[in-house]
mmCIF file of C-alpha atoms and ligand atoms in Angstrom:
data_model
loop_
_atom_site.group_PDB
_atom_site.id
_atom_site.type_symbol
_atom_site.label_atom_id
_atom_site.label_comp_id
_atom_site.label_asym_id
_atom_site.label_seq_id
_atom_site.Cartn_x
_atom_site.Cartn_y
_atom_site.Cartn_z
ATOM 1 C CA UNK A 1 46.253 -247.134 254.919
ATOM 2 C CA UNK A 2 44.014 -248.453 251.607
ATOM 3 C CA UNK A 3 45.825 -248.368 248.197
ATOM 4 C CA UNK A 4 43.581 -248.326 245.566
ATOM 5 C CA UNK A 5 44.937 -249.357 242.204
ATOM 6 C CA UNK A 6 43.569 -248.615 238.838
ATOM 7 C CA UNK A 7 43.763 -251.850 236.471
ATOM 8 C CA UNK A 8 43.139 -251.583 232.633
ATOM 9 C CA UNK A 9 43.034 -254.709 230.441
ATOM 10 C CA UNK A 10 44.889 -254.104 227.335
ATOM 11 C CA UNK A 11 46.274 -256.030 223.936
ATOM 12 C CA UNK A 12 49.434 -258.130 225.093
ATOM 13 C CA UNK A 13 52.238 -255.176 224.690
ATOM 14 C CA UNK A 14 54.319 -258.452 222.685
ATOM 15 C CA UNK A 15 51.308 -258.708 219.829
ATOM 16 C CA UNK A 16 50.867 -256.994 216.876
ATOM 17 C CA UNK A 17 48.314 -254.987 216.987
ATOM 18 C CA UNK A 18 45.543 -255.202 213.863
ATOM 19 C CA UNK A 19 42.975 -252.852 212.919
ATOM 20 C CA UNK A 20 39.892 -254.485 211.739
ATOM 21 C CA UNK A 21 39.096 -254.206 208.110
ATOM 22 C CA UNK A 22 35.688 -251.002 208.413
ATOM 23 C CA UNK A 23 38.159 -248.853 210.711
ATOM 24 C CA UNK A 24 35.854 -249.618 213.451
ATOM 25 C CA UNK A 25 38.818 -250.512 215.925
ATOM 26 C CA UNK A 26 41.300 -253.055 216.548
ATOM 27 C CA UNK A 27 41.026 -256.504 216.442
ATOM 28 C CA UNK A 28 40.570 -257.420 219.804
ATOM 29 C CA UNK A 29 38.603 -261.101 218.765
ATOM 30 C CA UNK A 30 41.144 -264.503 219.739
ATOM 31 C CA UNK A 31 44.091 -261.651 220.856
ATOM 32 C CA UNK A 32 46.115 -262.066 224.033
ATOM 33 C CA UNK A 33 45.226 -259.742 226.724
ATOM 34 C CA UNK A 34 47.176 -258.251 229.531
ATOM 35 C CA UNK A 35 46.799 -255.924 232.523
ATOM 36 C CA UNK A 36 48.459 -252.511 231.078
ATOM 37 C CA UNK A 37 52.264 -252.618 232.020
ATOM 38 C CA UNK A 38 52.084 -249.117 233.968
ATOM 39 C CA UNK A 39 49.354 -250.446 236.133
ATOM 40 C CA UNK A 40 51.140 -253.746 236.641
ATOM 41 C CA UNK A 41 53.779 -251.445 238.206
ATOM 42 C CA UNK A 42 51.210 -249.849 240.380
ATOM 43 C CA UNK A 43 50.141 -252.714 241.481
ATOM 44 C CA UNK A 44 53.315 -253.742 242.134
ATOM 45 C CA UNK A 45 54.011 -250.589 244.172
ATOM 46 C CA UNK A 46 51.151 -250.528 246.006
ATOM 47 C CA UNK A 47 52.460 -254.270 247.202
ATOM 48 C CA UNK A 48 55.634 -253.731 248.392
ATOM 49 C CA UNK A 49 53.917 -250.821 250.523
ATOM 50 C CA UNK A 50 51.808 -253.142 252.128
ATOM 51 C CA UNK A 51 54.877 -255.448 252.632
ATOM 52 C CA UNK A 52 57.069 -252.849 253.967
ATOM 53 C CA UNK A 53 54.064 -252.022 256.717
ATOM 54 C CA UNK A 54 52.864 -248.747 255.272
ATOM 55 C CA UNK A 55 49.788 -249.955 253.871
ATOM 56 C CA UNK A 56 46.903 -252.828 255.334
ATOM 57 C CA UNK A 57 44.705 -252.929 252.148
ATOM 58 C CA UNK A 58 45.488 -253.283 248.501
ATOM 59 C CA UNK A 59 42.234 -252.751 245.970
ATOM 60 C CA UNK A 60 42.270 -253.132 242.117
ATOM 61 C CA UNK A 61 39.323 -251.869 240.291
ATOM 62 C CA UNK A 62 38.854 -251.996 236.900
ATOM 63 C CA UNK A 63 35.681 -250.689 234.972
ATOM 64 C CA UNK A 64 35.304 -253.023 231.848
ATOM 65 C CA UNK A 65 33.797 -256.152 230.518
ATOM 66 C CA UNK A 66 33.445 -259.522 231.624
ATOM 67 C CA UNK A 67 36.616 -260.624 230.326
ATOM 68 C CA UNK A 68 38.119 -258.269 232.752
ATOM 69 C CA UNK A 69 38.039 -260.610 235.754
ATOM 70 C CA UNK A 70 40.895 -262.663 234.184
ATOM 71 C CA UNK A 71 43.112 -258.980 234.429
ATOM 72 C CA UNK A 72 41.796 -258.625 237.949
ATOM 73 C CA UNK A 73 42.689 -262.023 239.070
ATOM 74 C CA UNK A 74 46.450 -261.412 237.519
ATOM 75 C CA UNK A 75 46.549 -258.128 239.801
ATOM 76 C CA UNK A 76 45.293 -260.164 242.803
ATOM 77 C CA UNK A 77 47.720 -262.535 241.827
ATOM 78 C CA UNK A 78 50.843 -260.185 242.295
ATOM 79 C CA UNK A 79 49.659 -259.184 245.332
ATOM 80 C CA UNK A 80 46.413 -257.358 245.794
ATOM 81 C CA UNK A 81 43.676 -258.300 248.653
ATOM 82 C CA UNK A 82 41.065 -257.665 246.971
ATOM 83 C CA UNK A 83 39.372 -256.541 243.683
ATOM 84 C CA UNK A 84 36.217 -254.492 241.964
ATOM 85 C CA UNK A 85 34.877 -254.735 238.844
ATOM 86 C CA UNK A 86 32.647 -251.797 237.322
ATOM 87 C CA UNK A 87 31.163 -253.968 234.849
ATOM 88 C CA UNK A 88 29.905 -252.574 231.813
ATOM 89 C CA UNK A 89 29.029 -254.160 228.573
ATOM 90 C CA UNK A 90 31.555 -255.020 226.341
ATOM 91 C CA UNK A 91 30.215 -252.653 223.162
ATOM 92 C CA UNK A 92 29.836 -249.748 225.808
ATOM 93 C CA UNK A 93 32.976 -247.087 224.843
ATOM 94 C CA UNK A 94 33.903 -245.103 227.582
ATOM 95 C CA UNK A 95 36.065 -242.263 227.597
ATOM 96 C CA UNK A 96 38.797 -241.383 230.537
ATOM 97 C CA UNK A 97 36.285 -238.824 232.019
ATOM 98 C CA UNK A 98 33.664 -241.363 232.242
ATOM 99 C CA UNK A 99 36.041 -243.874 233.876
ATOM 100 C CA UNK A 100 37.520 -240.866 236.441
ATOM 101 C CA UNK A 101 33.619 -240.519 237.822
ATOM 102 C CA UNK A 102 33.301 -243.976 238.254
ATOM 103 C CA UNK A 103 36.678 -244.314 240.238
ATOM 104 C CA UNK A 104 35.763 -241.096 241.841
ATOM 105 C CA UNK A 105 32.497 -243.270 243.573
ATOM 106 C CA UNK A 106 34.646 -246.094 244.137
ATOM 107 C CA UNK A 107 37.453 -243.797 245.917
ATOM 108 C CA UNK A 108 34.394 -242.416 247.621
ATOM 109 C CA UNK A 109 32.927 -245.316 248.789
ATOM 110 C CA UNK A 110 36.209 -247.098 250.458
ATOM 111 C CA UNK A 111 37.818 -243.964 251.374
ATOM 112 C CA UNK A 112 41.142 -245.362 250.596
ATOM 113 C CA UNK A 113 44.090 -242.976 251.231
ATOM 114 C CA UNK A 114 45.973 -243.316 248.053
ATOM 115 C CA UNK A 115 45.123 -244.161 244.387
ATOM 116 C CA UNK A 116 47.582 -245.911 242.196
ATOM 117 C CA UNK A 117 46.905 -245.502 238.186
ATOM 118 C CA UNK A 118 49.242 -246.028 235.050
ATOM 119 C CA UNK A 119 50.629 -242.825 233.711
ATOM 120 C CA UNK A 120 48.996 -243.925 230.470
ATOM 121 C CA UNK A 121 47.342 -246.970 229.062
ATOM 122 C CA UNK A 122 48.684 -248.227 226.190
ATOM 123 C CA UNK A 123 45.620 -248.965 223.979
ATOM 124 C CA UNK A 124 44.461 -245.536 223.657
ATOM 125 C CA UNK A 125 47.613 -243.265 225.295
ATOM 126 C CA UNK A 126 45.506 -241.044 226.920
ATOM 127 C CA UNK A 127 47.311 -239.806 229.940
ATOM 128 C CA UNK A 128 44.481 -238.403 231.135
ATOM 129 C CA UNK A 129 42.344 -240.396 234.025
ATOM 130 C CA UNK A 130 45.096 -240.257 236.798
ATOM 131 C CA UNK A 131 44.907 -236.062 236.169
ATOM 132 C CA UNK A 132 41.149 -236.129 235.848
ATOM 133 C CA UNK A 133 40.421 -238.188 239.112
ATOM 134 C CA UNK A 134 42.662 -235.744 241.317
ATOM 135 C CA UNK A 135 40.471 -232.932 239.567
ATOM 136 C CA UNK A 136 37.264 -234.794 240.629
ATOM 137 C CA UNK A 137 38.051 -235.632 244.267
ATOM 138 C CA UNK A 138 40.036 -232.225 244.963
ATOM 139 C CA UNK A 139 43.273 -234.825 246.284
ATOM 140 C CA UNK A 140 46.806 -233.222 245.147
ATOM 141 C CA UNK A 141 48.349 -235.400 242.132
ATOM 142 C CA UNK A 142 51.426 -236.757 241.208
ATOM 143 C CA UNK A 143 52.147 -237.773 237.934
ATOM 144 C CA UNK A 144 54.813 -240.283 236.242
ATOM 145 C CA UNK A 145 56.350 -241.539 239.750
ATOM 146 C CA UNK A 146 59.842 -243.242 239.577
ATOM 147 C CA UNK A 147 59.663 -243.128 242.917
ATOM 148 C CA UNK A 148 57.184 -243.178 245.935
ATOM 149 C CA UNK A 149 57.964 -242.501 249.848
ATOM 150 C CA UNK A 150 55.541 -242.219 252.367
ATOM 151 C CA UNK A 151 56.299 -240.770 255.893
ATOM 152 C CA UNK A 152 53.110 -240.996 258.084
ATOM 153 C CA UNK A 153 50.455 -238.957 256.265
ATOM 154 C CA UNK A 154 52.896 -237.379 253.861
ATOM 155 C CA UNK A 155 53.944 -239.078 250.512
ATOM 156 C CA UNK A 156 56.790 -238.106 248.424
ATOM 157 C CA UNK A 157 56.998 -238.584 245.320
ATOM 158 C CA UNK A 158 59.909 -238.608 242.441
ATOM 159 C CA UNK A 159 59.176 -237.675 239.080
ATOM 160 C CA UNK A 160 61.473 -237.821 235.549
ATOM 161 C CA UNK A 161 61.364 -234.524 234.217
ATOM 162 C CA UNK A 162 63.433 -232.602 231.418
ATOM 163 C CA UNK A 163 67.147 -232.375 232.503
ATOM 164 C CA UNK A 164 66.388 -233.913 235.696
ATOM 165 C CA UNK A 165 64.652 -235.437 239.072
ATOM 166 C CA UNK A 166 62.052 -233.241 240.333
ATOM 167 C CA UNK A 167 60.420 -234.289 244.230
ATOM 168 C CA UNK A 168 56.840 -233.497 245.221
ATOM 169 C CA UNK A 169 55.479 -233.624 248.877
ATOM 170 C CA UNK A 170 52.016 -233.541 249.997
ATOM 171 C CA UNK A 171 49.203 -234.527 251.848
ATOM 172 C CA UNK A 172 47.367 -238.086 251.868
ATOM 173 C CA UNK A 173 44.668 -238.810 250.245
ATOM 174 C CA UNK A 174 46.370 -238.333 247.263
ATOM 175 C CA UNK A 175 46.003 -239.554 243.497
ATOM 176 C CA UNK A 176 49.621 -240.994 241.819
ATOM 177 C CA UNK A 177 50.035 -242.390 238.251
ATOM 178 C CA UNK A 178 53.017 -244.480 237.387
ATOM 179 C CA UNK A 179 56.422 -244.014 235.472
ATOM 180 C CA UNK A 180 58.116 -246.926 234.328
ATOM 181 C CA UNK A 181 61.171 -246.937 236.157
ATOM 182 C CA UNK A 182 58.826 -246.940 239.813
ATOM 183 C CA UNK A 183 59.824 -250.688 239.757
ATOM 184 C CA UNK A 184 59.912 -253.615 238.058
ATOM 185 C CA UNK A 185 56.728 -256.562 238.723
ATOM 186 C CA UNK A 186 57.757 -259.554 239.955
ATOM 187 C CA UNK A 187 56.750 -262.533 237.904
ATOM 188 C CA UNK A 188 53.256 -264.036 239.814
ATOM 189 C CA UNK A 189 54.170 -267.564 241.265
ATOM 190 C CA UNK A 190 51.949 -270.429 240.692
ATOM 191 C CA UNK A 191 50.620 -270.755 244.349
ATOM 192 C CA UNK A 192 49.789 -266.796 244.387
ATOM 193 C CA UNK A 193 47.704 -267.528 240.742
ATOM 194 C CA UNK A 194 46.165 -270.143 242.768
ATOM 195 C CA UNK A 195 45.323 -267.920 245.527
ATOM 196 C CA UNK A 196 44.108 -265.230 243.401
ATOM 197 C CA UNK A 197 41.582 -267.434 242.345
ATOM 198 C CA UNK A 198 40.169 -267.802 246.018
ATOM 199 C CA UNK A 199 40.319 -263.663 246.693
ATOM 200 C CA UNK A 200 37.580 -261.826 246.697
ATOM 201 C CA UNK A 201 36.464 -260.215 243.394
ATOM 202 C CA UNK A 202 32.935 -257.815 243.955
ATOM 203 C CA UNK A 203 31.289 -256.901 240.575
ATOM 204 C CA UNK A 204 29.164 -253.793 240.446
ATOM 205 C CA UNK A 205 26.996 -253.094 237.300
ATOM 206 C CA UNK A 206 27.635 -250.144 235.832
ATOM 207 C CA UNK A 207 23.435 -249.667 235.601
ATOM 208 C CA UNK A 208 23.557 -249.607 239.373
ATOM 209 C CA UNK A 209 25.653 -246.658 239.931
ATOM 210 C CA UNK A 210 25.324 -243.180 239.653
ATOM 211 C CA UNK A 211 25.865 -242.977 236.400
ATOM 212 C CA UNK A 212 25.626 -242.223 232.610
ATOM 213 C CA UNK A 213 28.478 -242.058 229.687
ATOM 214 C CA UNK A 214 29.239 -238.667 228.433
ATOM 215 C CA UNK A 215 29.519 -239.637 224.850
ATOM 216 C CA UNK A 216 31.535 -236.519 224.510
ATOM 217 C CA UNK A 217 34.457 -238.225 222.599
ATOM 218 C CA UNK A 218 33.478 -239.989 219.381
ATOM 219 C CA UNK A 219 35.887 -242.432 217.055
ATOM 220 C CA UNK A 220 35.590 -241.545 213.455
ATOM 221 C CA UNK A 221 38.194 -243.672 211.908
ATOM 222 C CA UNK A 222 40.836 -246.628 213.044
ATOM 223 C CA UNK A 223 43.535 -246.754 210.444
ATOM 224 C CA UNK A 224 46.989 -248.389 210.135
ATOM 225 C CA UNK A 225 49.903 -245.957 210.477
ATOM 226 C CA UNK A 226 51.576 -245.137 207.284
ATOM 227 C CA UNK A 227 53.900 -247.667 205.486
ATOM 228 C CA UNK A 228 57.541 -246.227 206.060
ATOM 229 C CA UNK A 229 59.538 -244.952 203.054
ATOM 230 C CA UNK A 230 62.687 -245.201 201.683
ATOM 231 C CA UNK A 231 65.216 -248.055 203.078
ATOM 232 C CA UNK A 232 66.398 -248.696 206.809
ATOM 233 C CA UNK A 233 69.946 -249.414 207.185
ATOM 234 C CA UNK A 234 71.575 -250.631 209.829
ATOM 235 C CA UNK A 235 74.934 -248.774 211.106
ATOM 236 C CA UNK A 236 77.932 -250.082 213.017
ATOM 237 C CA UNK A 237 78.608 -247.440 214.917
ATOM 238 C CA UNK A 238 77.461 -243.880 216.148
ATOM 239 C CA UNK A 239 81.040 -242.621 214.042
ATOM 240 C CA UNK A 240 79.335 -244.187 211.165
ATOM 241 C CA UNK A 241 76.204 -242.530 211.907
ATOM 242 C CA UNK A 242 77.911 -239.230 211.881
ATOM 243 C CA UNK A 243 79.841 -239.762 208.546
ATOM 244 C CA UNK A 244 76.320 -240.590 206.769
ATOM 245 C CA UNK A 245 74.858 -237.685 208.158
ATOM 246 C CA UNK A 246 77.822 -235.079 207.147
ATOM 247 C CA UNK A 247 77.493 -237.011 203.967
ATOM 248 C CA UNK A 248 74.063 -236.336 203.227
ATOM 249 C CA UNK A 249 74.731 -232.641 204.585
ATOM 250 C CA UNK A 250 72.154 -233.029 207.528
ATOM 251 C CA UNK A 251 75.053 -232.206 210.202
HETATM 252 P P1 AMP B 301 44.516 -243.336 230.138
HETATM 253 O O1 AMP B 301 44.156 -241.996 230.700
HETATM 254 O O2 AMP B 301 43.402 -243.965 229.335
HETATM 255 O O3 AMP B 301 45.839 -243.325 229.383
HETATM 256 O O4 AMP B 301 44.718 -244.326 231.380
HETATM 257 C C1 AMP B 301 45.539 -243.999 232.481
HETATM 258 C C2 AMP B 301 45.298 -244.965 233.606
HETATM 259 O O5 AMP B 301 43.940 -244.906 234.036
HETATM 260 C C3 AMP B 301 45.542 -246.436 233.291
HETATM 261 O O6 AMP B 301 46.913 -246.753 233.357
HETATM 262 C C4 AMP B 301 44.732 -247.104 234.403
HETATM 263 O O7 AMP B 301 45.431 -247.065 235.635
HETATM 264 C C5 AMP B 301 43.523 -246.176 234.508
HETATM 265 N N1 AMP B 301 42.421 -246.696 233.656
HETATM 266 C C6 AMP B 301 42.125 -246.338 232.384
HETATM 267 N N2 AMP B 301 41.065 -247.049 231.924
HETATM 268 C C7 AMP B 301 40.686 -247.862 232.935
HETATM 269 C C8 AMP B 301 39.665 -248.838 233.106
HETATM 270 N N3 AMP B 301 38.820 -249.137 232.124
HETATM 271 N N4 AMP B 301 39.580 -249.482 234.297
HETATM 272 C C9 AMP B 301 40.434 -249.182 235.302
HETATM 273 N N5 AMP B 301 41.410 -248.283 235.210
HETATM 274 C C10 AMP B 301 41.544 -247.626 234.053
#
């Protein structure tokens, strides 16, 4: 069985995040990059699969820049056989529609069985590729897995809902996105960094696929959120919490 995992490079989740000063975007120039922490759990996933014997293959693919072979090497280096990059350039914006087709071909193309993606990446919060991919390839989707089984051709999956667990079964191929309690990454050792760098890593350019951006979403303005008002305080306890609020009449 192929896993297929969906990698997106993102700003270090530890670094402040600064919007440049025309509202353009963020600051992305001399900032520490990561691979997003919900695919770094898919990745991690699709792993121990392969180590408990329910998978052969483990693919990331990312569609980005350059700079994006660094995240695909850390992916390789936590476990993954292989990698693709869908390179575009690096002032090309693409929206999660435009990055579902170009999984979609890639999906296509190495008919793997199930595709791993981050419930949400968390540069833009989307939550939308994982849903759009199923949509594109007609596979059944799960969504925010804290859990994944798979039982021959069947996978199971576990999702947090409101007020409880909820478990889905269905049919392989299938498309899964990734809840943050799924598992936790191990830490990538220093020999599998150094056998990451010896892994295969295939680049495709984006101008030799099938292929054009929708341009459907545009970004008018980056701003910074709004500086909070009025004074934090700290409380001791959740009694205290409750006095202050009977005291200010909110409770
Ligand atoms: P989003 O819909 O943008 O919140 O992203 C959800 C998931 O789609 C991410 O966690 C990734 O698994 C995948 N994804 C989004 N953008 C990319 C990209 N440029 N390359 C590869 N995978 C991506």
């Amino acid at each position: 069985m192929k896993i297929l995992v969906a990698v997106k490079r993102v700003i270090d989740h530890n670094v402040k995040v600064r919007v440049k000063a025309d509202g353009s975007g963020v600051e992305l120039a001399n900032v520490k990059m990561a691979i997003n922490p919900f695919d770094e759990i898919a990745v991690e996933e699709a792993v121990r699969l392969k180590e408990s014997g329910k998978a052969t293959e483990v693919i990331a693919v990312s569609v980005g820049d350059i700079s994006y072979q660094e995240t695909l090497r850390s992916a390789m280096a936590i476990g993954a056989d292989r990698a693709i990059l869908i390179q575009r350039p690096a002032e090309l914006a693409l929206e999660p529609l435009d990055i579902a087709r170009l999984l979609q071909q890639i999906v296509d193309k190495e008919q793997a069985d199930l595709i791993l993606l981050g419930k949400q990446a968390i540069d833009d919060d989307c939550n939308q590729t994982g849903q759009m991919l199923s949509a594109l390839l007609d596979y059944p989707q799960a969504t925010f897995a804290s859990q994944i089984k798979i039982d021959g051709g069947t996978l199971q999956v576990t999702r947090e809902i409101d007020g409880g667990l909820e478990t889905l079964e269905m049919p392989l191929p299938a498309v899964v996105t990734t809840d943050l309690r799924l598992n936790e990454p191990r830490y990538a050792t220093l020999p599998n960094i150094m056998k990451a760098k010896k892994k295969p890593l295939d680049i495709i350019d984006i101008a030799d696929m099938n292929f054009s951006p929708l341009g459907q979403v545009k970004t008018l303005k980056v701003s910074e959120p709004k500086k909070r008002v009025g004074q934090c305080t700290l409380l001791s306890s959740a009694t205290a919490l409750v006095s202050e609020l009977q005291a200010k009449e909110v409770i």
